[in-house]
Amino acid sequence: MFQLPFPLRDVNAGHGDKNLGDLPEWDLNDLYTGEDAPELKRDLDWLEQACASFATDYEGNLEGLDAAGLLDCVLRNEKINQIAGRIMSFAGLRYYQLTTDAGRAKFMSDMQEKITNFTTPLVFFTLELNKLPDDHMGKLLAQNADLARYKPVFDRIRAMKPYQLSDELEKFMHDLGVVGDAWERMFDETIAGLEFEVDGEQLGIEGTLNLLTDPIREKREAGARELADVLGSNIKTFARVHNTQAKEKEIIDRWRGMETAQTGRHLSNQVEPEVVDALRNAVVAAYPKLSHRYYELKRKWLGLDKMQVWDRNAPLPMEDPTVVDWAAAEKTVMDAYTAFDPRMGELAAPFFTKGWIDAAVKPGKAPGAFAHPTVTDVHPYVMLNYLGKPRDVMTLAHELGHGVHQVLAAGQGEMLSSTPLTLAETASVFGEMLTFRKMLDGAKTQAERKVLLAGKVEDMINTVVRQIAFYDFECKLHAARRGGELTPDDIDALWMSVQGESLGPAFEFMDGYQHFWAYIPHFVHSPFYVYAYAFGDGLVNALYAVYAEGEEGFEEKYFDMLKAGGSKHHKELLAPFGLDASDPAFWDKGLSMISGFIDELEAMED
């Protein structure tokens, strides 16, 4: 199914620049040539028949299958997932190219409804799988090596065993998913349709958020105040979406008997709650030596008594405003990837030449950036909103890392290629770090080095500190919603309760900033998604430290890790590097890298 991977950083896009060069656009023909493509009709017809025959052949019969029979069942299920995923990838990617187009929105909704209807009879598969006794499953896996390869899939499915409802209720839940999707679409379309007026210019949310990085402080302030006003005018709608989504989740969690609102996310991420708690606690404890210390430096650089929210992502006074055109961005990233290992460059090259990247900022296009893997017999697609800033080059390196990871993991097949969110950021953040180090090594002056270091620290703070603050906000939001309906003021207060703590004493908060939770898509589309960013950044910082120390055979181990996709647990993947995420000291190792960059910036002040 189509699931949108969300942007790493705050949405940061605007109206583009005619000096950026020839920006690539997607060619979706590798999926389907159009809504009326005969191949699409063929696949829909096949899917309807395949789902019906799968249910006829296997419902009520899983317990009687031998190892070869269960393998056939799994392979048929995998093919169904592949065809359904192909259809929804095509519908979803077309929609995100132009979210304001009613035809594309209808097509995506129609495809989602069809596939939901086709696949509802398949709900029995996971339910019956979970009813098989552990010793019976163990015997089947021992008898057939091809079947045993799917053990990680069975383990993930069977992790839900304690929370499983009756067959009838599970089918009801499956059907009801379309309603939850409608609230998500309402959020997307509301955000995409917002209109902002700044200095007489009409802007969408991308262009307005982009003003928060403008070199001119008055423009940043004007953008922030207009954001606050427009979000405030629509805050009841956003509060309704959040209340409804959080309540729906609370009902499902209660019926399933899940211990916390976060339990489902931890299960899908294949990460233990105590590991997430250790990460969260390590980051919160590090706020003073990370964000508080960095923003105090930035306050001095900007010559301010107090930072305002519109100064958080302000360019530095010594920053070179030169726009990086697309050709230069491509060369920078490709050089960094190839220098690490020529195979990495070879894997990245087709993204630039075969229509696998959509880079330009266009009216109605979804904000931010993502890499979508589609299905394992096609290839990933990368979406950017490229404006030619050095940070946009980092975003290209990041999303391209996702793409390379997805290409390498595709060999695992549909059911084993997808990594949990906690590991999904590995190649993206590593690719970003390779590009950053390449740019840092090429810095010609102390000022250039300072700007690059500061930019990297800001990105890391946005990835680690800000995302953990988001996570704390979500934890508070879902806990509060269990006590009853939340007013917009209630949600505003929860938002502000984490902002001062995470950003530090260098900041003052303007009236209206309390509404800024409203535009962040993660909270609506994928509750508790955000901690995976901090997990991924901390993991990669520790991994990069091993690489920088000259670990023998690192490249081969790294490629093996990416090729594993979702077939191994984080403990198993990190073991060859001598790392263990369940060790509390692991997170301090990653956070120390950020702190070390700030040490270097402070030393430049002397």
XYZ file of C-alpha atoms in Angstrom:
606
model
C 0.000 0.000 0.000
C 1.088 3.592 -0.517
C 2.475 5.073 2.680
C 4.131 8.456 2.425
C 7.533 8.739 4.096
C 7.513 12.185 5.623
C 10.056 14.986 5.354
C 13.035 14.898 7.682
C 12.996 18.579 8.509
C 10.392 21.273 8.777
C 8.797 21.932 5.415
C 11.174 24.382 3.779
C 10.180 25.204 0.245
C 9.258 28.256 -1.787
C 8.758 29.495 -5.315
C 11.955 28.190 -6.844
C 14.566 30.038 -8.879
C 14.966 30.239 -12.608
C 18.754 29.973 -12.143
C 18.584 26.439 -10.753
C 19.003 24.762 -14.141
C 17.017 21.911 -15.615
C 15.181 20.350 -12.655
C 14.086 16.735 -13.208
C 10.490 15.519 -13.041
C 9.083 12.078 -12.376
C 8.416 9.653 -15.183
C 5.778 7.390 -13.631
C 5.462 5.211 -16.739
C 7.471 2.489 -15.038
C 4.406 2.038 -12.820
C 1.586 2.801 -15.290
C 1.222 5.132 -18.262
C -2.007 6.685 -16.990
C -5.341 6.188 -15.252
C -6.678 4.469 -18.368
C -3.643 2.218 -18.939
C -4.738 -1.300 -19.938
C -2.068 -2.698 -17.578
C -3.768 -0.938 -14.662
C -7.133 -2.489 -15.527
C -5.424 -5.860 -15.957
C -3.819 -5.585 -12.503
C -7.054 -4.490 -10.832
C -8.913 -7.428 -12.384
C -6.114 -9.810 -11.382
C -6.052 -8.438 -7.841
C -9.797 -8.880 -7.347
C -9.637 -12.497 -8.556
C -6.394 -13.277 -6.675
C -7.772 -12.019 -3.357
C -10.994 -13.976 -3.783
C -9.202 -17.229 -4.704
C -6.672 -16.771 -1.886
C -9.510 -16.543 0.636
C -11.265 -19.554 -0.895
C -8.125 -21.686 -0.823
C -6.760 -20.790 2.590
C -9.370 -19.367 4.965
C -9.796 -21.830 7.816
C -7.075 -24.085 6.366
C -3.760 -22.597 7.547
C -3.427 -25.021 10.455
C -3.497 -28.016 8.108
C -0.791 -26.784 5.718
C 2.608 -28.444 5.591
C 5.788 -26.355 5.162
C 5.593 -26.338 1.345
C 1.900 -25.431 1.447
C 2.500 -22.523 3.840
C 5.338 -21.275 1.615
C 3.003 -21.256 -1.416
C 0.455 -19.354 0.656
C 3.065 -16.763 1.700
C 4.296 -16.306 -1.877
C 0.754 -15.748 -3.163
C 0.159 -13.200 -0.403
C 3.411 -11.455 -1.299
C 2.373 -11.173 -4.965
C -0.965 -9.660 -3.923
C 0.894 -7.091 -1.800
C 3.142 -6.275 -4.739
C 0.325 -5.604 -7.199
C -1.714 -3.628 -4.659
C 1.413 -1.646 -3.753
C 2.119 -0.863 -7.395
C -1.384 0.487 -7.952
C -1.377 2.622 -4.807
C 2.160 3.899 -5.444
C 1.060 5.178 -8.847
C -2.117 6.774 -7.477
C -0.312 8.271 -4.482
C 2.671 9.696 -6.339
C 0.431 11.336 -8.955
C -1.638 12.852 -6.154
C 1.380 14.270 -4.316
C 2.597 15.869 -7.546
C -0.604 17.965 -7.588
C -2.659 17.637 -4.401
C -5.082 20.374 -5.474
C -6.246 18.424 -8.554
C -9.696 16.968 -7.827
C -9.303 14.262 -10.476
C -6.082 12.923 -8.990
C -7.546 13.031 -5.481
C -10.628 11.105 -6.659
C -8.513 8.552 -8.503
C -6.392 7.879 -5.413
C -9.486 7.587 -3.226
C -11.191 5.243 -5.705
C -8.108 3.013 -5.907
C -7.842 2.902 -2.119
C -11.507 1.894 -1.790
C -11.218 -0.803 -4.469
C -8.115 -2.307 -2.893
C -9.630 -2.146 0.587
C -12.680 -4.008 -0.711
C -10.556 -6.574 -2.565
C -8.250 -7.232 0.393
C -10.822 -7.332 3.209
C -11.298 -11.126 2.715
C -7.540 -11.518 3.344
C -7.700 -10.273 6.931
C -7.976 -13.900 8.065
C -4.357 -14.569 6.990
C -2.609 -12.814 9.882
C -5.359 -13.789 12.315
C -5.017 -17.503 11.577
C -1.241 -17.262 11.454
C -1.295 -15.940 15.009
C -3.482 -18.842 16.147
C -0.880 -21.419 15.115
C 0.933 -22.784 18.205
C 4.571 -21.736 18.573
C 5.866 -25.319 18.441
C 3.887 -25.995 15.233
C 5.354 -22.879 13.565
C 8.814 -23.861 14.749
C 8.541 -27.299 13.147
C 7.365 -25.877 9.802
C 10.229 -23.374 9.686
C 12.748 -26.118 10.507
C 11.491 -28.236 7.588
C 11.844 -25.680 4.780
C 14.696 -23.177 4.352
C 12.727 -21.033 1.872
C 9.900 -20.725 4.384
C 12.360 -20.042 7.236
C 13.562 -16.968 5.344
C 10.199 -15.377 6.191
C 10.638 -15.879 9.940
C 11.161 -12.113 10.535
C 7.780 -11.499 8.849
C 6.087 -14.121 11.009
C 7.758 -12.663 14.115
C 6.420 -9.181 13.271
C 2.921 -10.515 12.644
C 2.936 -12.683 15.749
C 4.109 -9.759 17.899
C 0.509 -8.537 17.491
C -0.862 -11.851 18.790
C -1.662 -10.539 22.311
C -3.579 -7.602 20.798
C -5.595 -9.501 18.199
C -9.394 -9.193 18.105
C -11.985 -11.618 16.742
C -11.949 -12.326 13.015
C -15.155 -10.366 12.533
C -13.876 -7.309 14.400
C -10.565 -7.385 12.530
C -12.425 -7.287 9.206
C -14.524 -4.410 10.513
C -11.357 -2.515 11.501
C -9.866 -3.155 8.053
C -12.937 -1.744 6.309
C -13.087 1.255 8.643
C -9.527 2.269 7.675
C -10.922 4.188 4.688
C -12.608 6.618 7.106
C -9.332 7.365 8.889
C -7.698 7.919 5.499
C -10.364 10.511 4.713
C -9.347 12.592 7.759
C -5.741 12.432 6.592
C -6.782 13.639 3.141
C -8.779 16.440 4.721
C -5.620 17.537 6.551
C -3.497 17.344 3.363
C -5.997 19.259 1.266
C -6.560 21.896 3.937
C -2.808 22.494 4.254
C -2.298 22.566 0.476
C -5.204 24.986 0.070
C -4.109 27.553 2.665
C -3.414 31.016 1.261
C -0.984 33.482 2.828
C -0.359 37.096 1.909
C 3.036 38.575 2.762
C 4.011 42.033 1.502
C 1.256 41.889 -1.110
C 2.351 38.496 -2.480
C 0.061 35.463 -2.409
C 1.879 32.355 -1.195
C 1.147 28.744 -0.300
C 2.442 27.199 2.880
C 5.727 26.158 1.214
C 6.589 29.691 0.175
C 5.555 31.115 3.527
C 7.610 28.631 5.526
C 10.511 29.386 3.219
C 10.411 33.010 4.394
C 11.522 31.772 7.833
C 14.973 31.204 6.301
C 15.159 34.581 4.523
C 18.298 36.674 5.197
C 16.133 39.747 5.909
C 14.759 39.588 9.452
C 11.670 41.668 8.647
C 10.670 39.151 5.971
C 11.134 36.268 8.403
C 8.958 38.024 10.963
C 6.287 38.831 8.360
C 6.214 35.186 7.283
C 5.995 33.913 10.873
C 3.186 36.296 11.780
C 1.194 35.431 8.648
C 1.653 31.729 9.397
C 0.379 32.305 12.918
C -2.635 34.289 11.671
C -3.696 31.800 8.977
C -3.120 28.735 11.150
C -5.023 30.495 13.935
C -7.953 31.161 11.583
C -8.095 27.450 10.732
C -7.166 26.093 14.139
C -10.601 24.621 14.856
C -10.327 22.437 11.741
C -6.868 21.208 12.716
C -8.008 20.582 16.297
C -10.960 18.570 14.976
C -8.652 16.408 12.820
C -6.298 15.761 15.759
C -9.135 15.064 18.194
C -10.762 12.608 15.797
C -7.541 10.821 14.873
C -6.390 10.576 18.497
C -9.813 9.325 19.616
C -9.925 6.720 16.847
C -6.481 5.532 17.943
C -7.538 5.437 21.602
C -10.595 3.293 20.736
C -8.544 0.842 18.659
C -5.786 0.669 21.294
C -8.341 0.108 24.074
C -10.091 -2.688 22.202
C -6.749 -4.305 21.423
C -5.574 -3.956 25.010
C -2.435 -2.040 24.121
C -0.618 -0.782 27.190
C 0.166 2.712 25.863
C -0.595 4.893 22.856
C 2.993 4.293 21.735
C 2.857 0.473 21.911
C 1.691 -0.024 18.317
C 4.472 2.163 16.934
C 7.129 0.366 18.984
C 5.836 -2.976 17.689
C 5.887 -1.851 14.056
C 9.373 -0.398 14.567
C 10.544 -3.661 16.153
C 12.100 -1.684 18.966
C 11.757 -2.237 22.691
C 10.008 0.530 24.700
C 12.974 0.765 27.074
C 15.314 1.507 24.117
C 13.062 4.392 23.007
C 12.860 5.634 26.605
C 16.670 5.550 26.862
C 16.916 7.559 23.625
C 14.311 10.082 24.722
C 15.848 10.547 28.167
C 19.379 10.904 26.765
C 18.262 13.600 24.308
C 16.213 15.557 26.870
C 19.125 15.432 29.314
C 21.376 16.760 26.538
C 19.171 19.774 25.647
C 21.436 22.194 27.632
C 24.661 21.067 25.923
C 23.069 20.853 22.470
C 20.212 23.173 21.488
C 20.518 25.608 24.418
C 24.252 26.062 23.832
C 23.995 26.300 20.041
C 21.149 28.819 20.015
C 23.033 30.992 22.492
C 25.889 31.085 19.971
C 23.470 31.883 17.157
C 21.870 34.663 19.216
C 25.300 36.331 19.470
C 26.045 35.851 15.758
C 22.739 37.518 14.872
C 23.418 40.372 17.334
C 20.150 39.852 19.227
C 19.227 40.183 22.893
C 16.612 37.452 22.411
C 15.897 35.072 19.542
C 12.373 34.954 18.166
C 10.907 31.878 16.512
C 11.522 33.416 13.100
C 15.274 33.470 13.886
C 15.576 29.727 14.537
C 16.348 28.824 10.916
C 17.755 32.208 9.903
C 20.846 32.135 7.695
C 24.019 33.206 9.476
C 25.336 36.738 8.852
C 28.531 35.322 7.306
C 26.619 32.881 5.087
C 27.185 33.018 1.329
C 23.770 33.574 -0.319
C 24.930 31.985 -3.594
C 22.350 29.624 -5.063
C 23.546 26.065 -5.747
C 22.195 25.062 -9.144
C 20.957 21.538 -9.776
C 24.049 20.399 -11.706
C 26.329 21.485 -8.856
C 24.116 19.775 -6.277
C 24.143 16.543 -8.293
C 27.943 16.639 -8.632
C 28.482 17.330 -4.918
C 26.323 14.416 -3.808
C 27.524 11.992 -6.473
C 31.195 12.780 -5.710
C 30.600 12.125 -1.994
C 28.763 8.865 -2.636
C 31.352 7.611 -5.136
C 34.286 8.552 -2.873
C 32.828 6.334 -0.149
C 32.411 3.415 -2.559
C 32.035 3.472 -6.376
C 29.102 1.051 -6.045
C 27.214 3.726 -4.125
C 27.628 6.151 -7.013
C 26.482 3.532 -9.527
C 23.329 2.888 -7.508
C 22.556 6.616 -7.224
C 23.174 7.549 -10.885
C 19.851 6.323 -12.399
C 17.862 8.584 -10.074
C 19.232 11.582 -11.979
C 18.940 10.185 -15.506
C 15.772 8.084 -15.567
C 13.031 10.308 -14.142
C 13.203 8.974 -10.588
C 13.436 12.469 -9.002
C 10.841 15.256 -9.006
C 12.755 18.343 -7.826
C 10.968 21.564 -8.800
C 8.666 23.574 -6.558
C 5.251 23.721 -8.229
C 1.823 25.042 -7.163
C -0.207 22.292 -5.481
C 2.769 19.947 -5.099
C 3.126 18.320 -1.676
C 5.608 20.157 0.557
C 8.856 18.758 1.917
C 10.770 15.768 0.584
C 10.521 11.989 0.625
C 11.723 8.799 -1.041
C 9.015 6.247 -1.801
C 10.155 2.662 -2.488
C 7.056 1.737 -4.570
C 7.445 -2.053 -5.058
C 10.473 -4.288 -5.359
C 10.093 -4.997 -9.096
C 10.063 -1.288 -10.043
C 12.286 1.293 -8.267
C 11.995 4.128 -5.750
C 10.963 7.703 -6.530
C 12.411 10.759 -4.748
C 10.452 13.977 -4.241
C 12.129 17.288 -3.402
C 11.188 20.954 -3.352
C 14.613 22.171 -4.488
C 15.473 25.856 -3.982
C 19.235 25.823 -4.361
C 20.207 26.308 -0.725
C 23.099 24.322 0.803
C 20.483 22.696 3.058
C 18.627 21.552 -0.064
C 21.819 19.795 -1.200
C 21.805 17.983 2.155
C 18.160 17.037 1.613
C 19.036 15.627 -1.826
C 21.836 13.569 -0.223
C 19.403 12.390 2.462
C 16.571 11.301 0.169
C 19.000 9.729 -2.300
C 20.329 7.656 0.611
C 16.802 6.371 1.190
C 16.573 5.539 -2.504
C 19.856 3.609 -2.558
C 18.797 1.727 0.587
C 15.470 0.817 -1.017
C 17.173 -0.403 -4.214
C 19.577 -2.603 -2.240
C 16.851 -4.000 0.030
C 14.560 -4.834 -2.909
C 16.368 -8.151 -3.314
C 14.666 -9.323 -0.107
C 11.254 -9.306 -1.818
C 8.067 -7.473 -0.965
C 7.577 -8.740 2.571
C 11.187 -8.516 3.805
C 12.526 -5.422 2.033
C 10.760 -2.793 4.130
C 12.796 -1.614 7.104
C 11.237 -0.472 10.366
C 11.287 3.314 10.774
C 14.113 3.145 13.284
C 16.426 1.637 10.655
C 14.892 3.346 7.623
C 16.935 6.502 8.272
C 20.297 4.689 8.288
C 21.388 5.172 4.662
C 19.771 8.591 4.342
C 21.539 10.148 7.330
C 24.789 8.353 6.436
C 24.605 9.711 2.868
C 23.997 13.164 4.280
C 27.023 12.814 6.570
C 29.233 11.709 3.647
C 28.142 14.781 1.671
C 28.633 17.109 4.644
C 32.160 15.775 5.304
C 33.010 16.171 1.619
C 31.848 19.796 1.675
C 33.609 20.451 5.001
C 36.908 19.066 3.684
C 36.563 21.380 0.684
C 35.977 24.527 2.766
C 38.484 27.188 1.676
C 38.113 29.601 4.611
C 37.416 29.530 8.341
C 34.144 31.378 7.698
C 33.028 28.778 5.148
C 33.864 25.984 7.588
C 31.928 27.779 10.325
C 28.823 28.111 8.145
C 28.950 24.432 7.156
C 29.402 23.293 10.766
C 26.593 25.548 11.987
C 24.288 24.309 9.239
C 25.016 20.696 10.133
C 24.429 21.359 13.832
C 21.083 23.008 13.003
C 20.064 20.004 10.909
C 21.059 17.624 13.698
C 19.133 19.675 16.259
C 16.111 19.607 13.949
C 16.550 15.849 13.550
C 17.224 14.932 17.175
C 16.171 17.637 19.628
C 13.161 18.916 17.708
C 11.856 15.443 16.865
C 12.098 14.292 20.487
C 10.218 17.460 21.498
C 7.609 16.490 18.877
C 7.483 13.003 20.395
C 6.910 14.430 23.883
C 4.134 16.650 22.465
C 2.438 13.635 20.897
C 2.736 11.608 24.110
C 1.078 14.460 26.008
C -1.582 14.962 23.303
C -2.694 11.319 23.228
C -2.625 11.047 27.025
C -4.737 14.197 27.377
C -7.210 13.080 24.672
C -7.957 9.954 26.716
C -9.441 12.303 29.289
C -11.839 13.937 26.819
C -12.156 16.341 23.895
C -9.304 18.853 23.601
C -9.942 22.475 22.704
C -7.512 24.299 20.401
C -6.237 26.111 23.502
C -5.572 22.758 25.197
C -3.470 21.548 22.244
C -1.703 24.923 22.021
C -0.708 24.628 25.691
C 0.681 21.122 25.195
C 2.752 22.383 22.251
C 4.207 25.268 24.213
C 5.018 23.010 27.161
C 7.762 21.309 25.120
C 9.032 24.252 23.065
C 10.779 26.318 25.743
C 12.344 23.238 27.299
C 13.797 22.028 23.997
C 14.857 25.345 22.431
C 16.218 26.986 25.580
C 16.477 30.430 27.211
C 17.795 32.196 24.089
C 14.203 32.315 22.737
C 11.096 34.374 23.184
C 7.855 33.091 21.677
C 5.530 35.391 19.760
C 1.781 35.260 20.194
C 0.492 32.791 17.615
C 3.461 30.412 17.762
C 1.296 28.168 19.931
C -0.562 27.165 16.720
C 2.505 25.874 14.844
C 1.757 22.236 15.711
C -1.074 22.432 13.183
C 0.963 22.144 9.965
C 3.161 19.158 10.903
C 1.915 16.120 8.928
C 3.575 13.394 11.017
C 1.123 13.842 13.886
C -1.843 13.105 11.607
C -0.478 10.516 9.199
C 1.752 8.445 11.455
C 1.526 8.964 15.233
C 4.846 8.669 17.089
C 6.740 8.400 13.783
C 9.049 11.234 14.792
C 11.326 9.494 17.290
C 12.616 7.315 14.439
C 14.474 10.371 13.099
C 16.342 10.822 16.376
C 16.942 7.068 16.536
C 18.332 7.080 12.998
C 20.546 10.122 13.555
C 22.005 8.718 16.788
C 22.551 5.334 15.158
C 24.334 6.834 12.154
C 26.491 9.140 14.280
C 27.726 6.063 16.150
C 28.113 4.161 12.870
C 30.035 7.017 11.236
C 32.394 7.158 14.215
C 33.252 3.505 13.532
C 33.844 4.338 9.841
C 35.999 7.374 10.704
C 38.133 5.194 12.979
C 39.048 3.122 9.909
C 37.150 -0.090 10.711
C 38.446 -2.752 8.331
C 35.846 -4.011 5.862
C 33.370 -1.296 6.886
C 32.022 -0.793 3.357
C 31.144 -4.474 2.897
C 29.455 -4.619 6.307
C 27.555 -1.428 5.463
C 26.281 -2.793 2.138
C 25.266 -6.038 3.840
C 23.304 -4.040 6.405
C 21.405 -2.130 3.698
C 20.755 -5.269 1.655
C 19.195 -6.904 4.727
C 16.207 -4.540 4.535
C 13.765 -5.592 7.233
C 15.065 -9.143 7.539
C 17.081 -8.507 10.715
C 16.588 -6.831 14.102
C 18.589 -3.675 14.910
C 20.661 -5.647 17.437
C 21.695 -8.159 14.755
C 22.444 -5.456 12.168
C 24.633 -3.381 14.474
C 26.578 -6.287 16.010
C 29.177 -6.506 13.156
C 30.117 -2.888 13.937
C 30.450 -3.535 17.684
C 27.395 -1.367 18.435
C 24.309 -2.036 20.582
C 21.350 0.390 20.722
C 20.104 -1.177 23.953
C 23.245 0.093 25.718
C 22.425 3.535 27.234
C 25.978 4.694 26.413
C 25.194 4.105 22.703
C 23.047 7.248 22.547
C 25.638 9.351 24.352
C 28.144 8.360 21.644
C 25.872 9.780 18.950
C 24.984 12.922 20.900
C 28.679 13.546 21.599
C 29.255 14.055 17.863
C 26.777 16.967 17.837
C 28.283 18.352 21.043
C 31.760 18.092 19.478
C 30.684 20.200 16.492
C 29.373 22.856 18.908
C 32.692 22.711 20.804
C 34.464 23.530 17.529
C 32.085 26.420 16.835
C 32.649 27.819 20.334
C 36.418 27.524 19.862
C 36.122 29.674 16.719
C 34.735 32.468 18.911
C 37.980 32.743 20.915
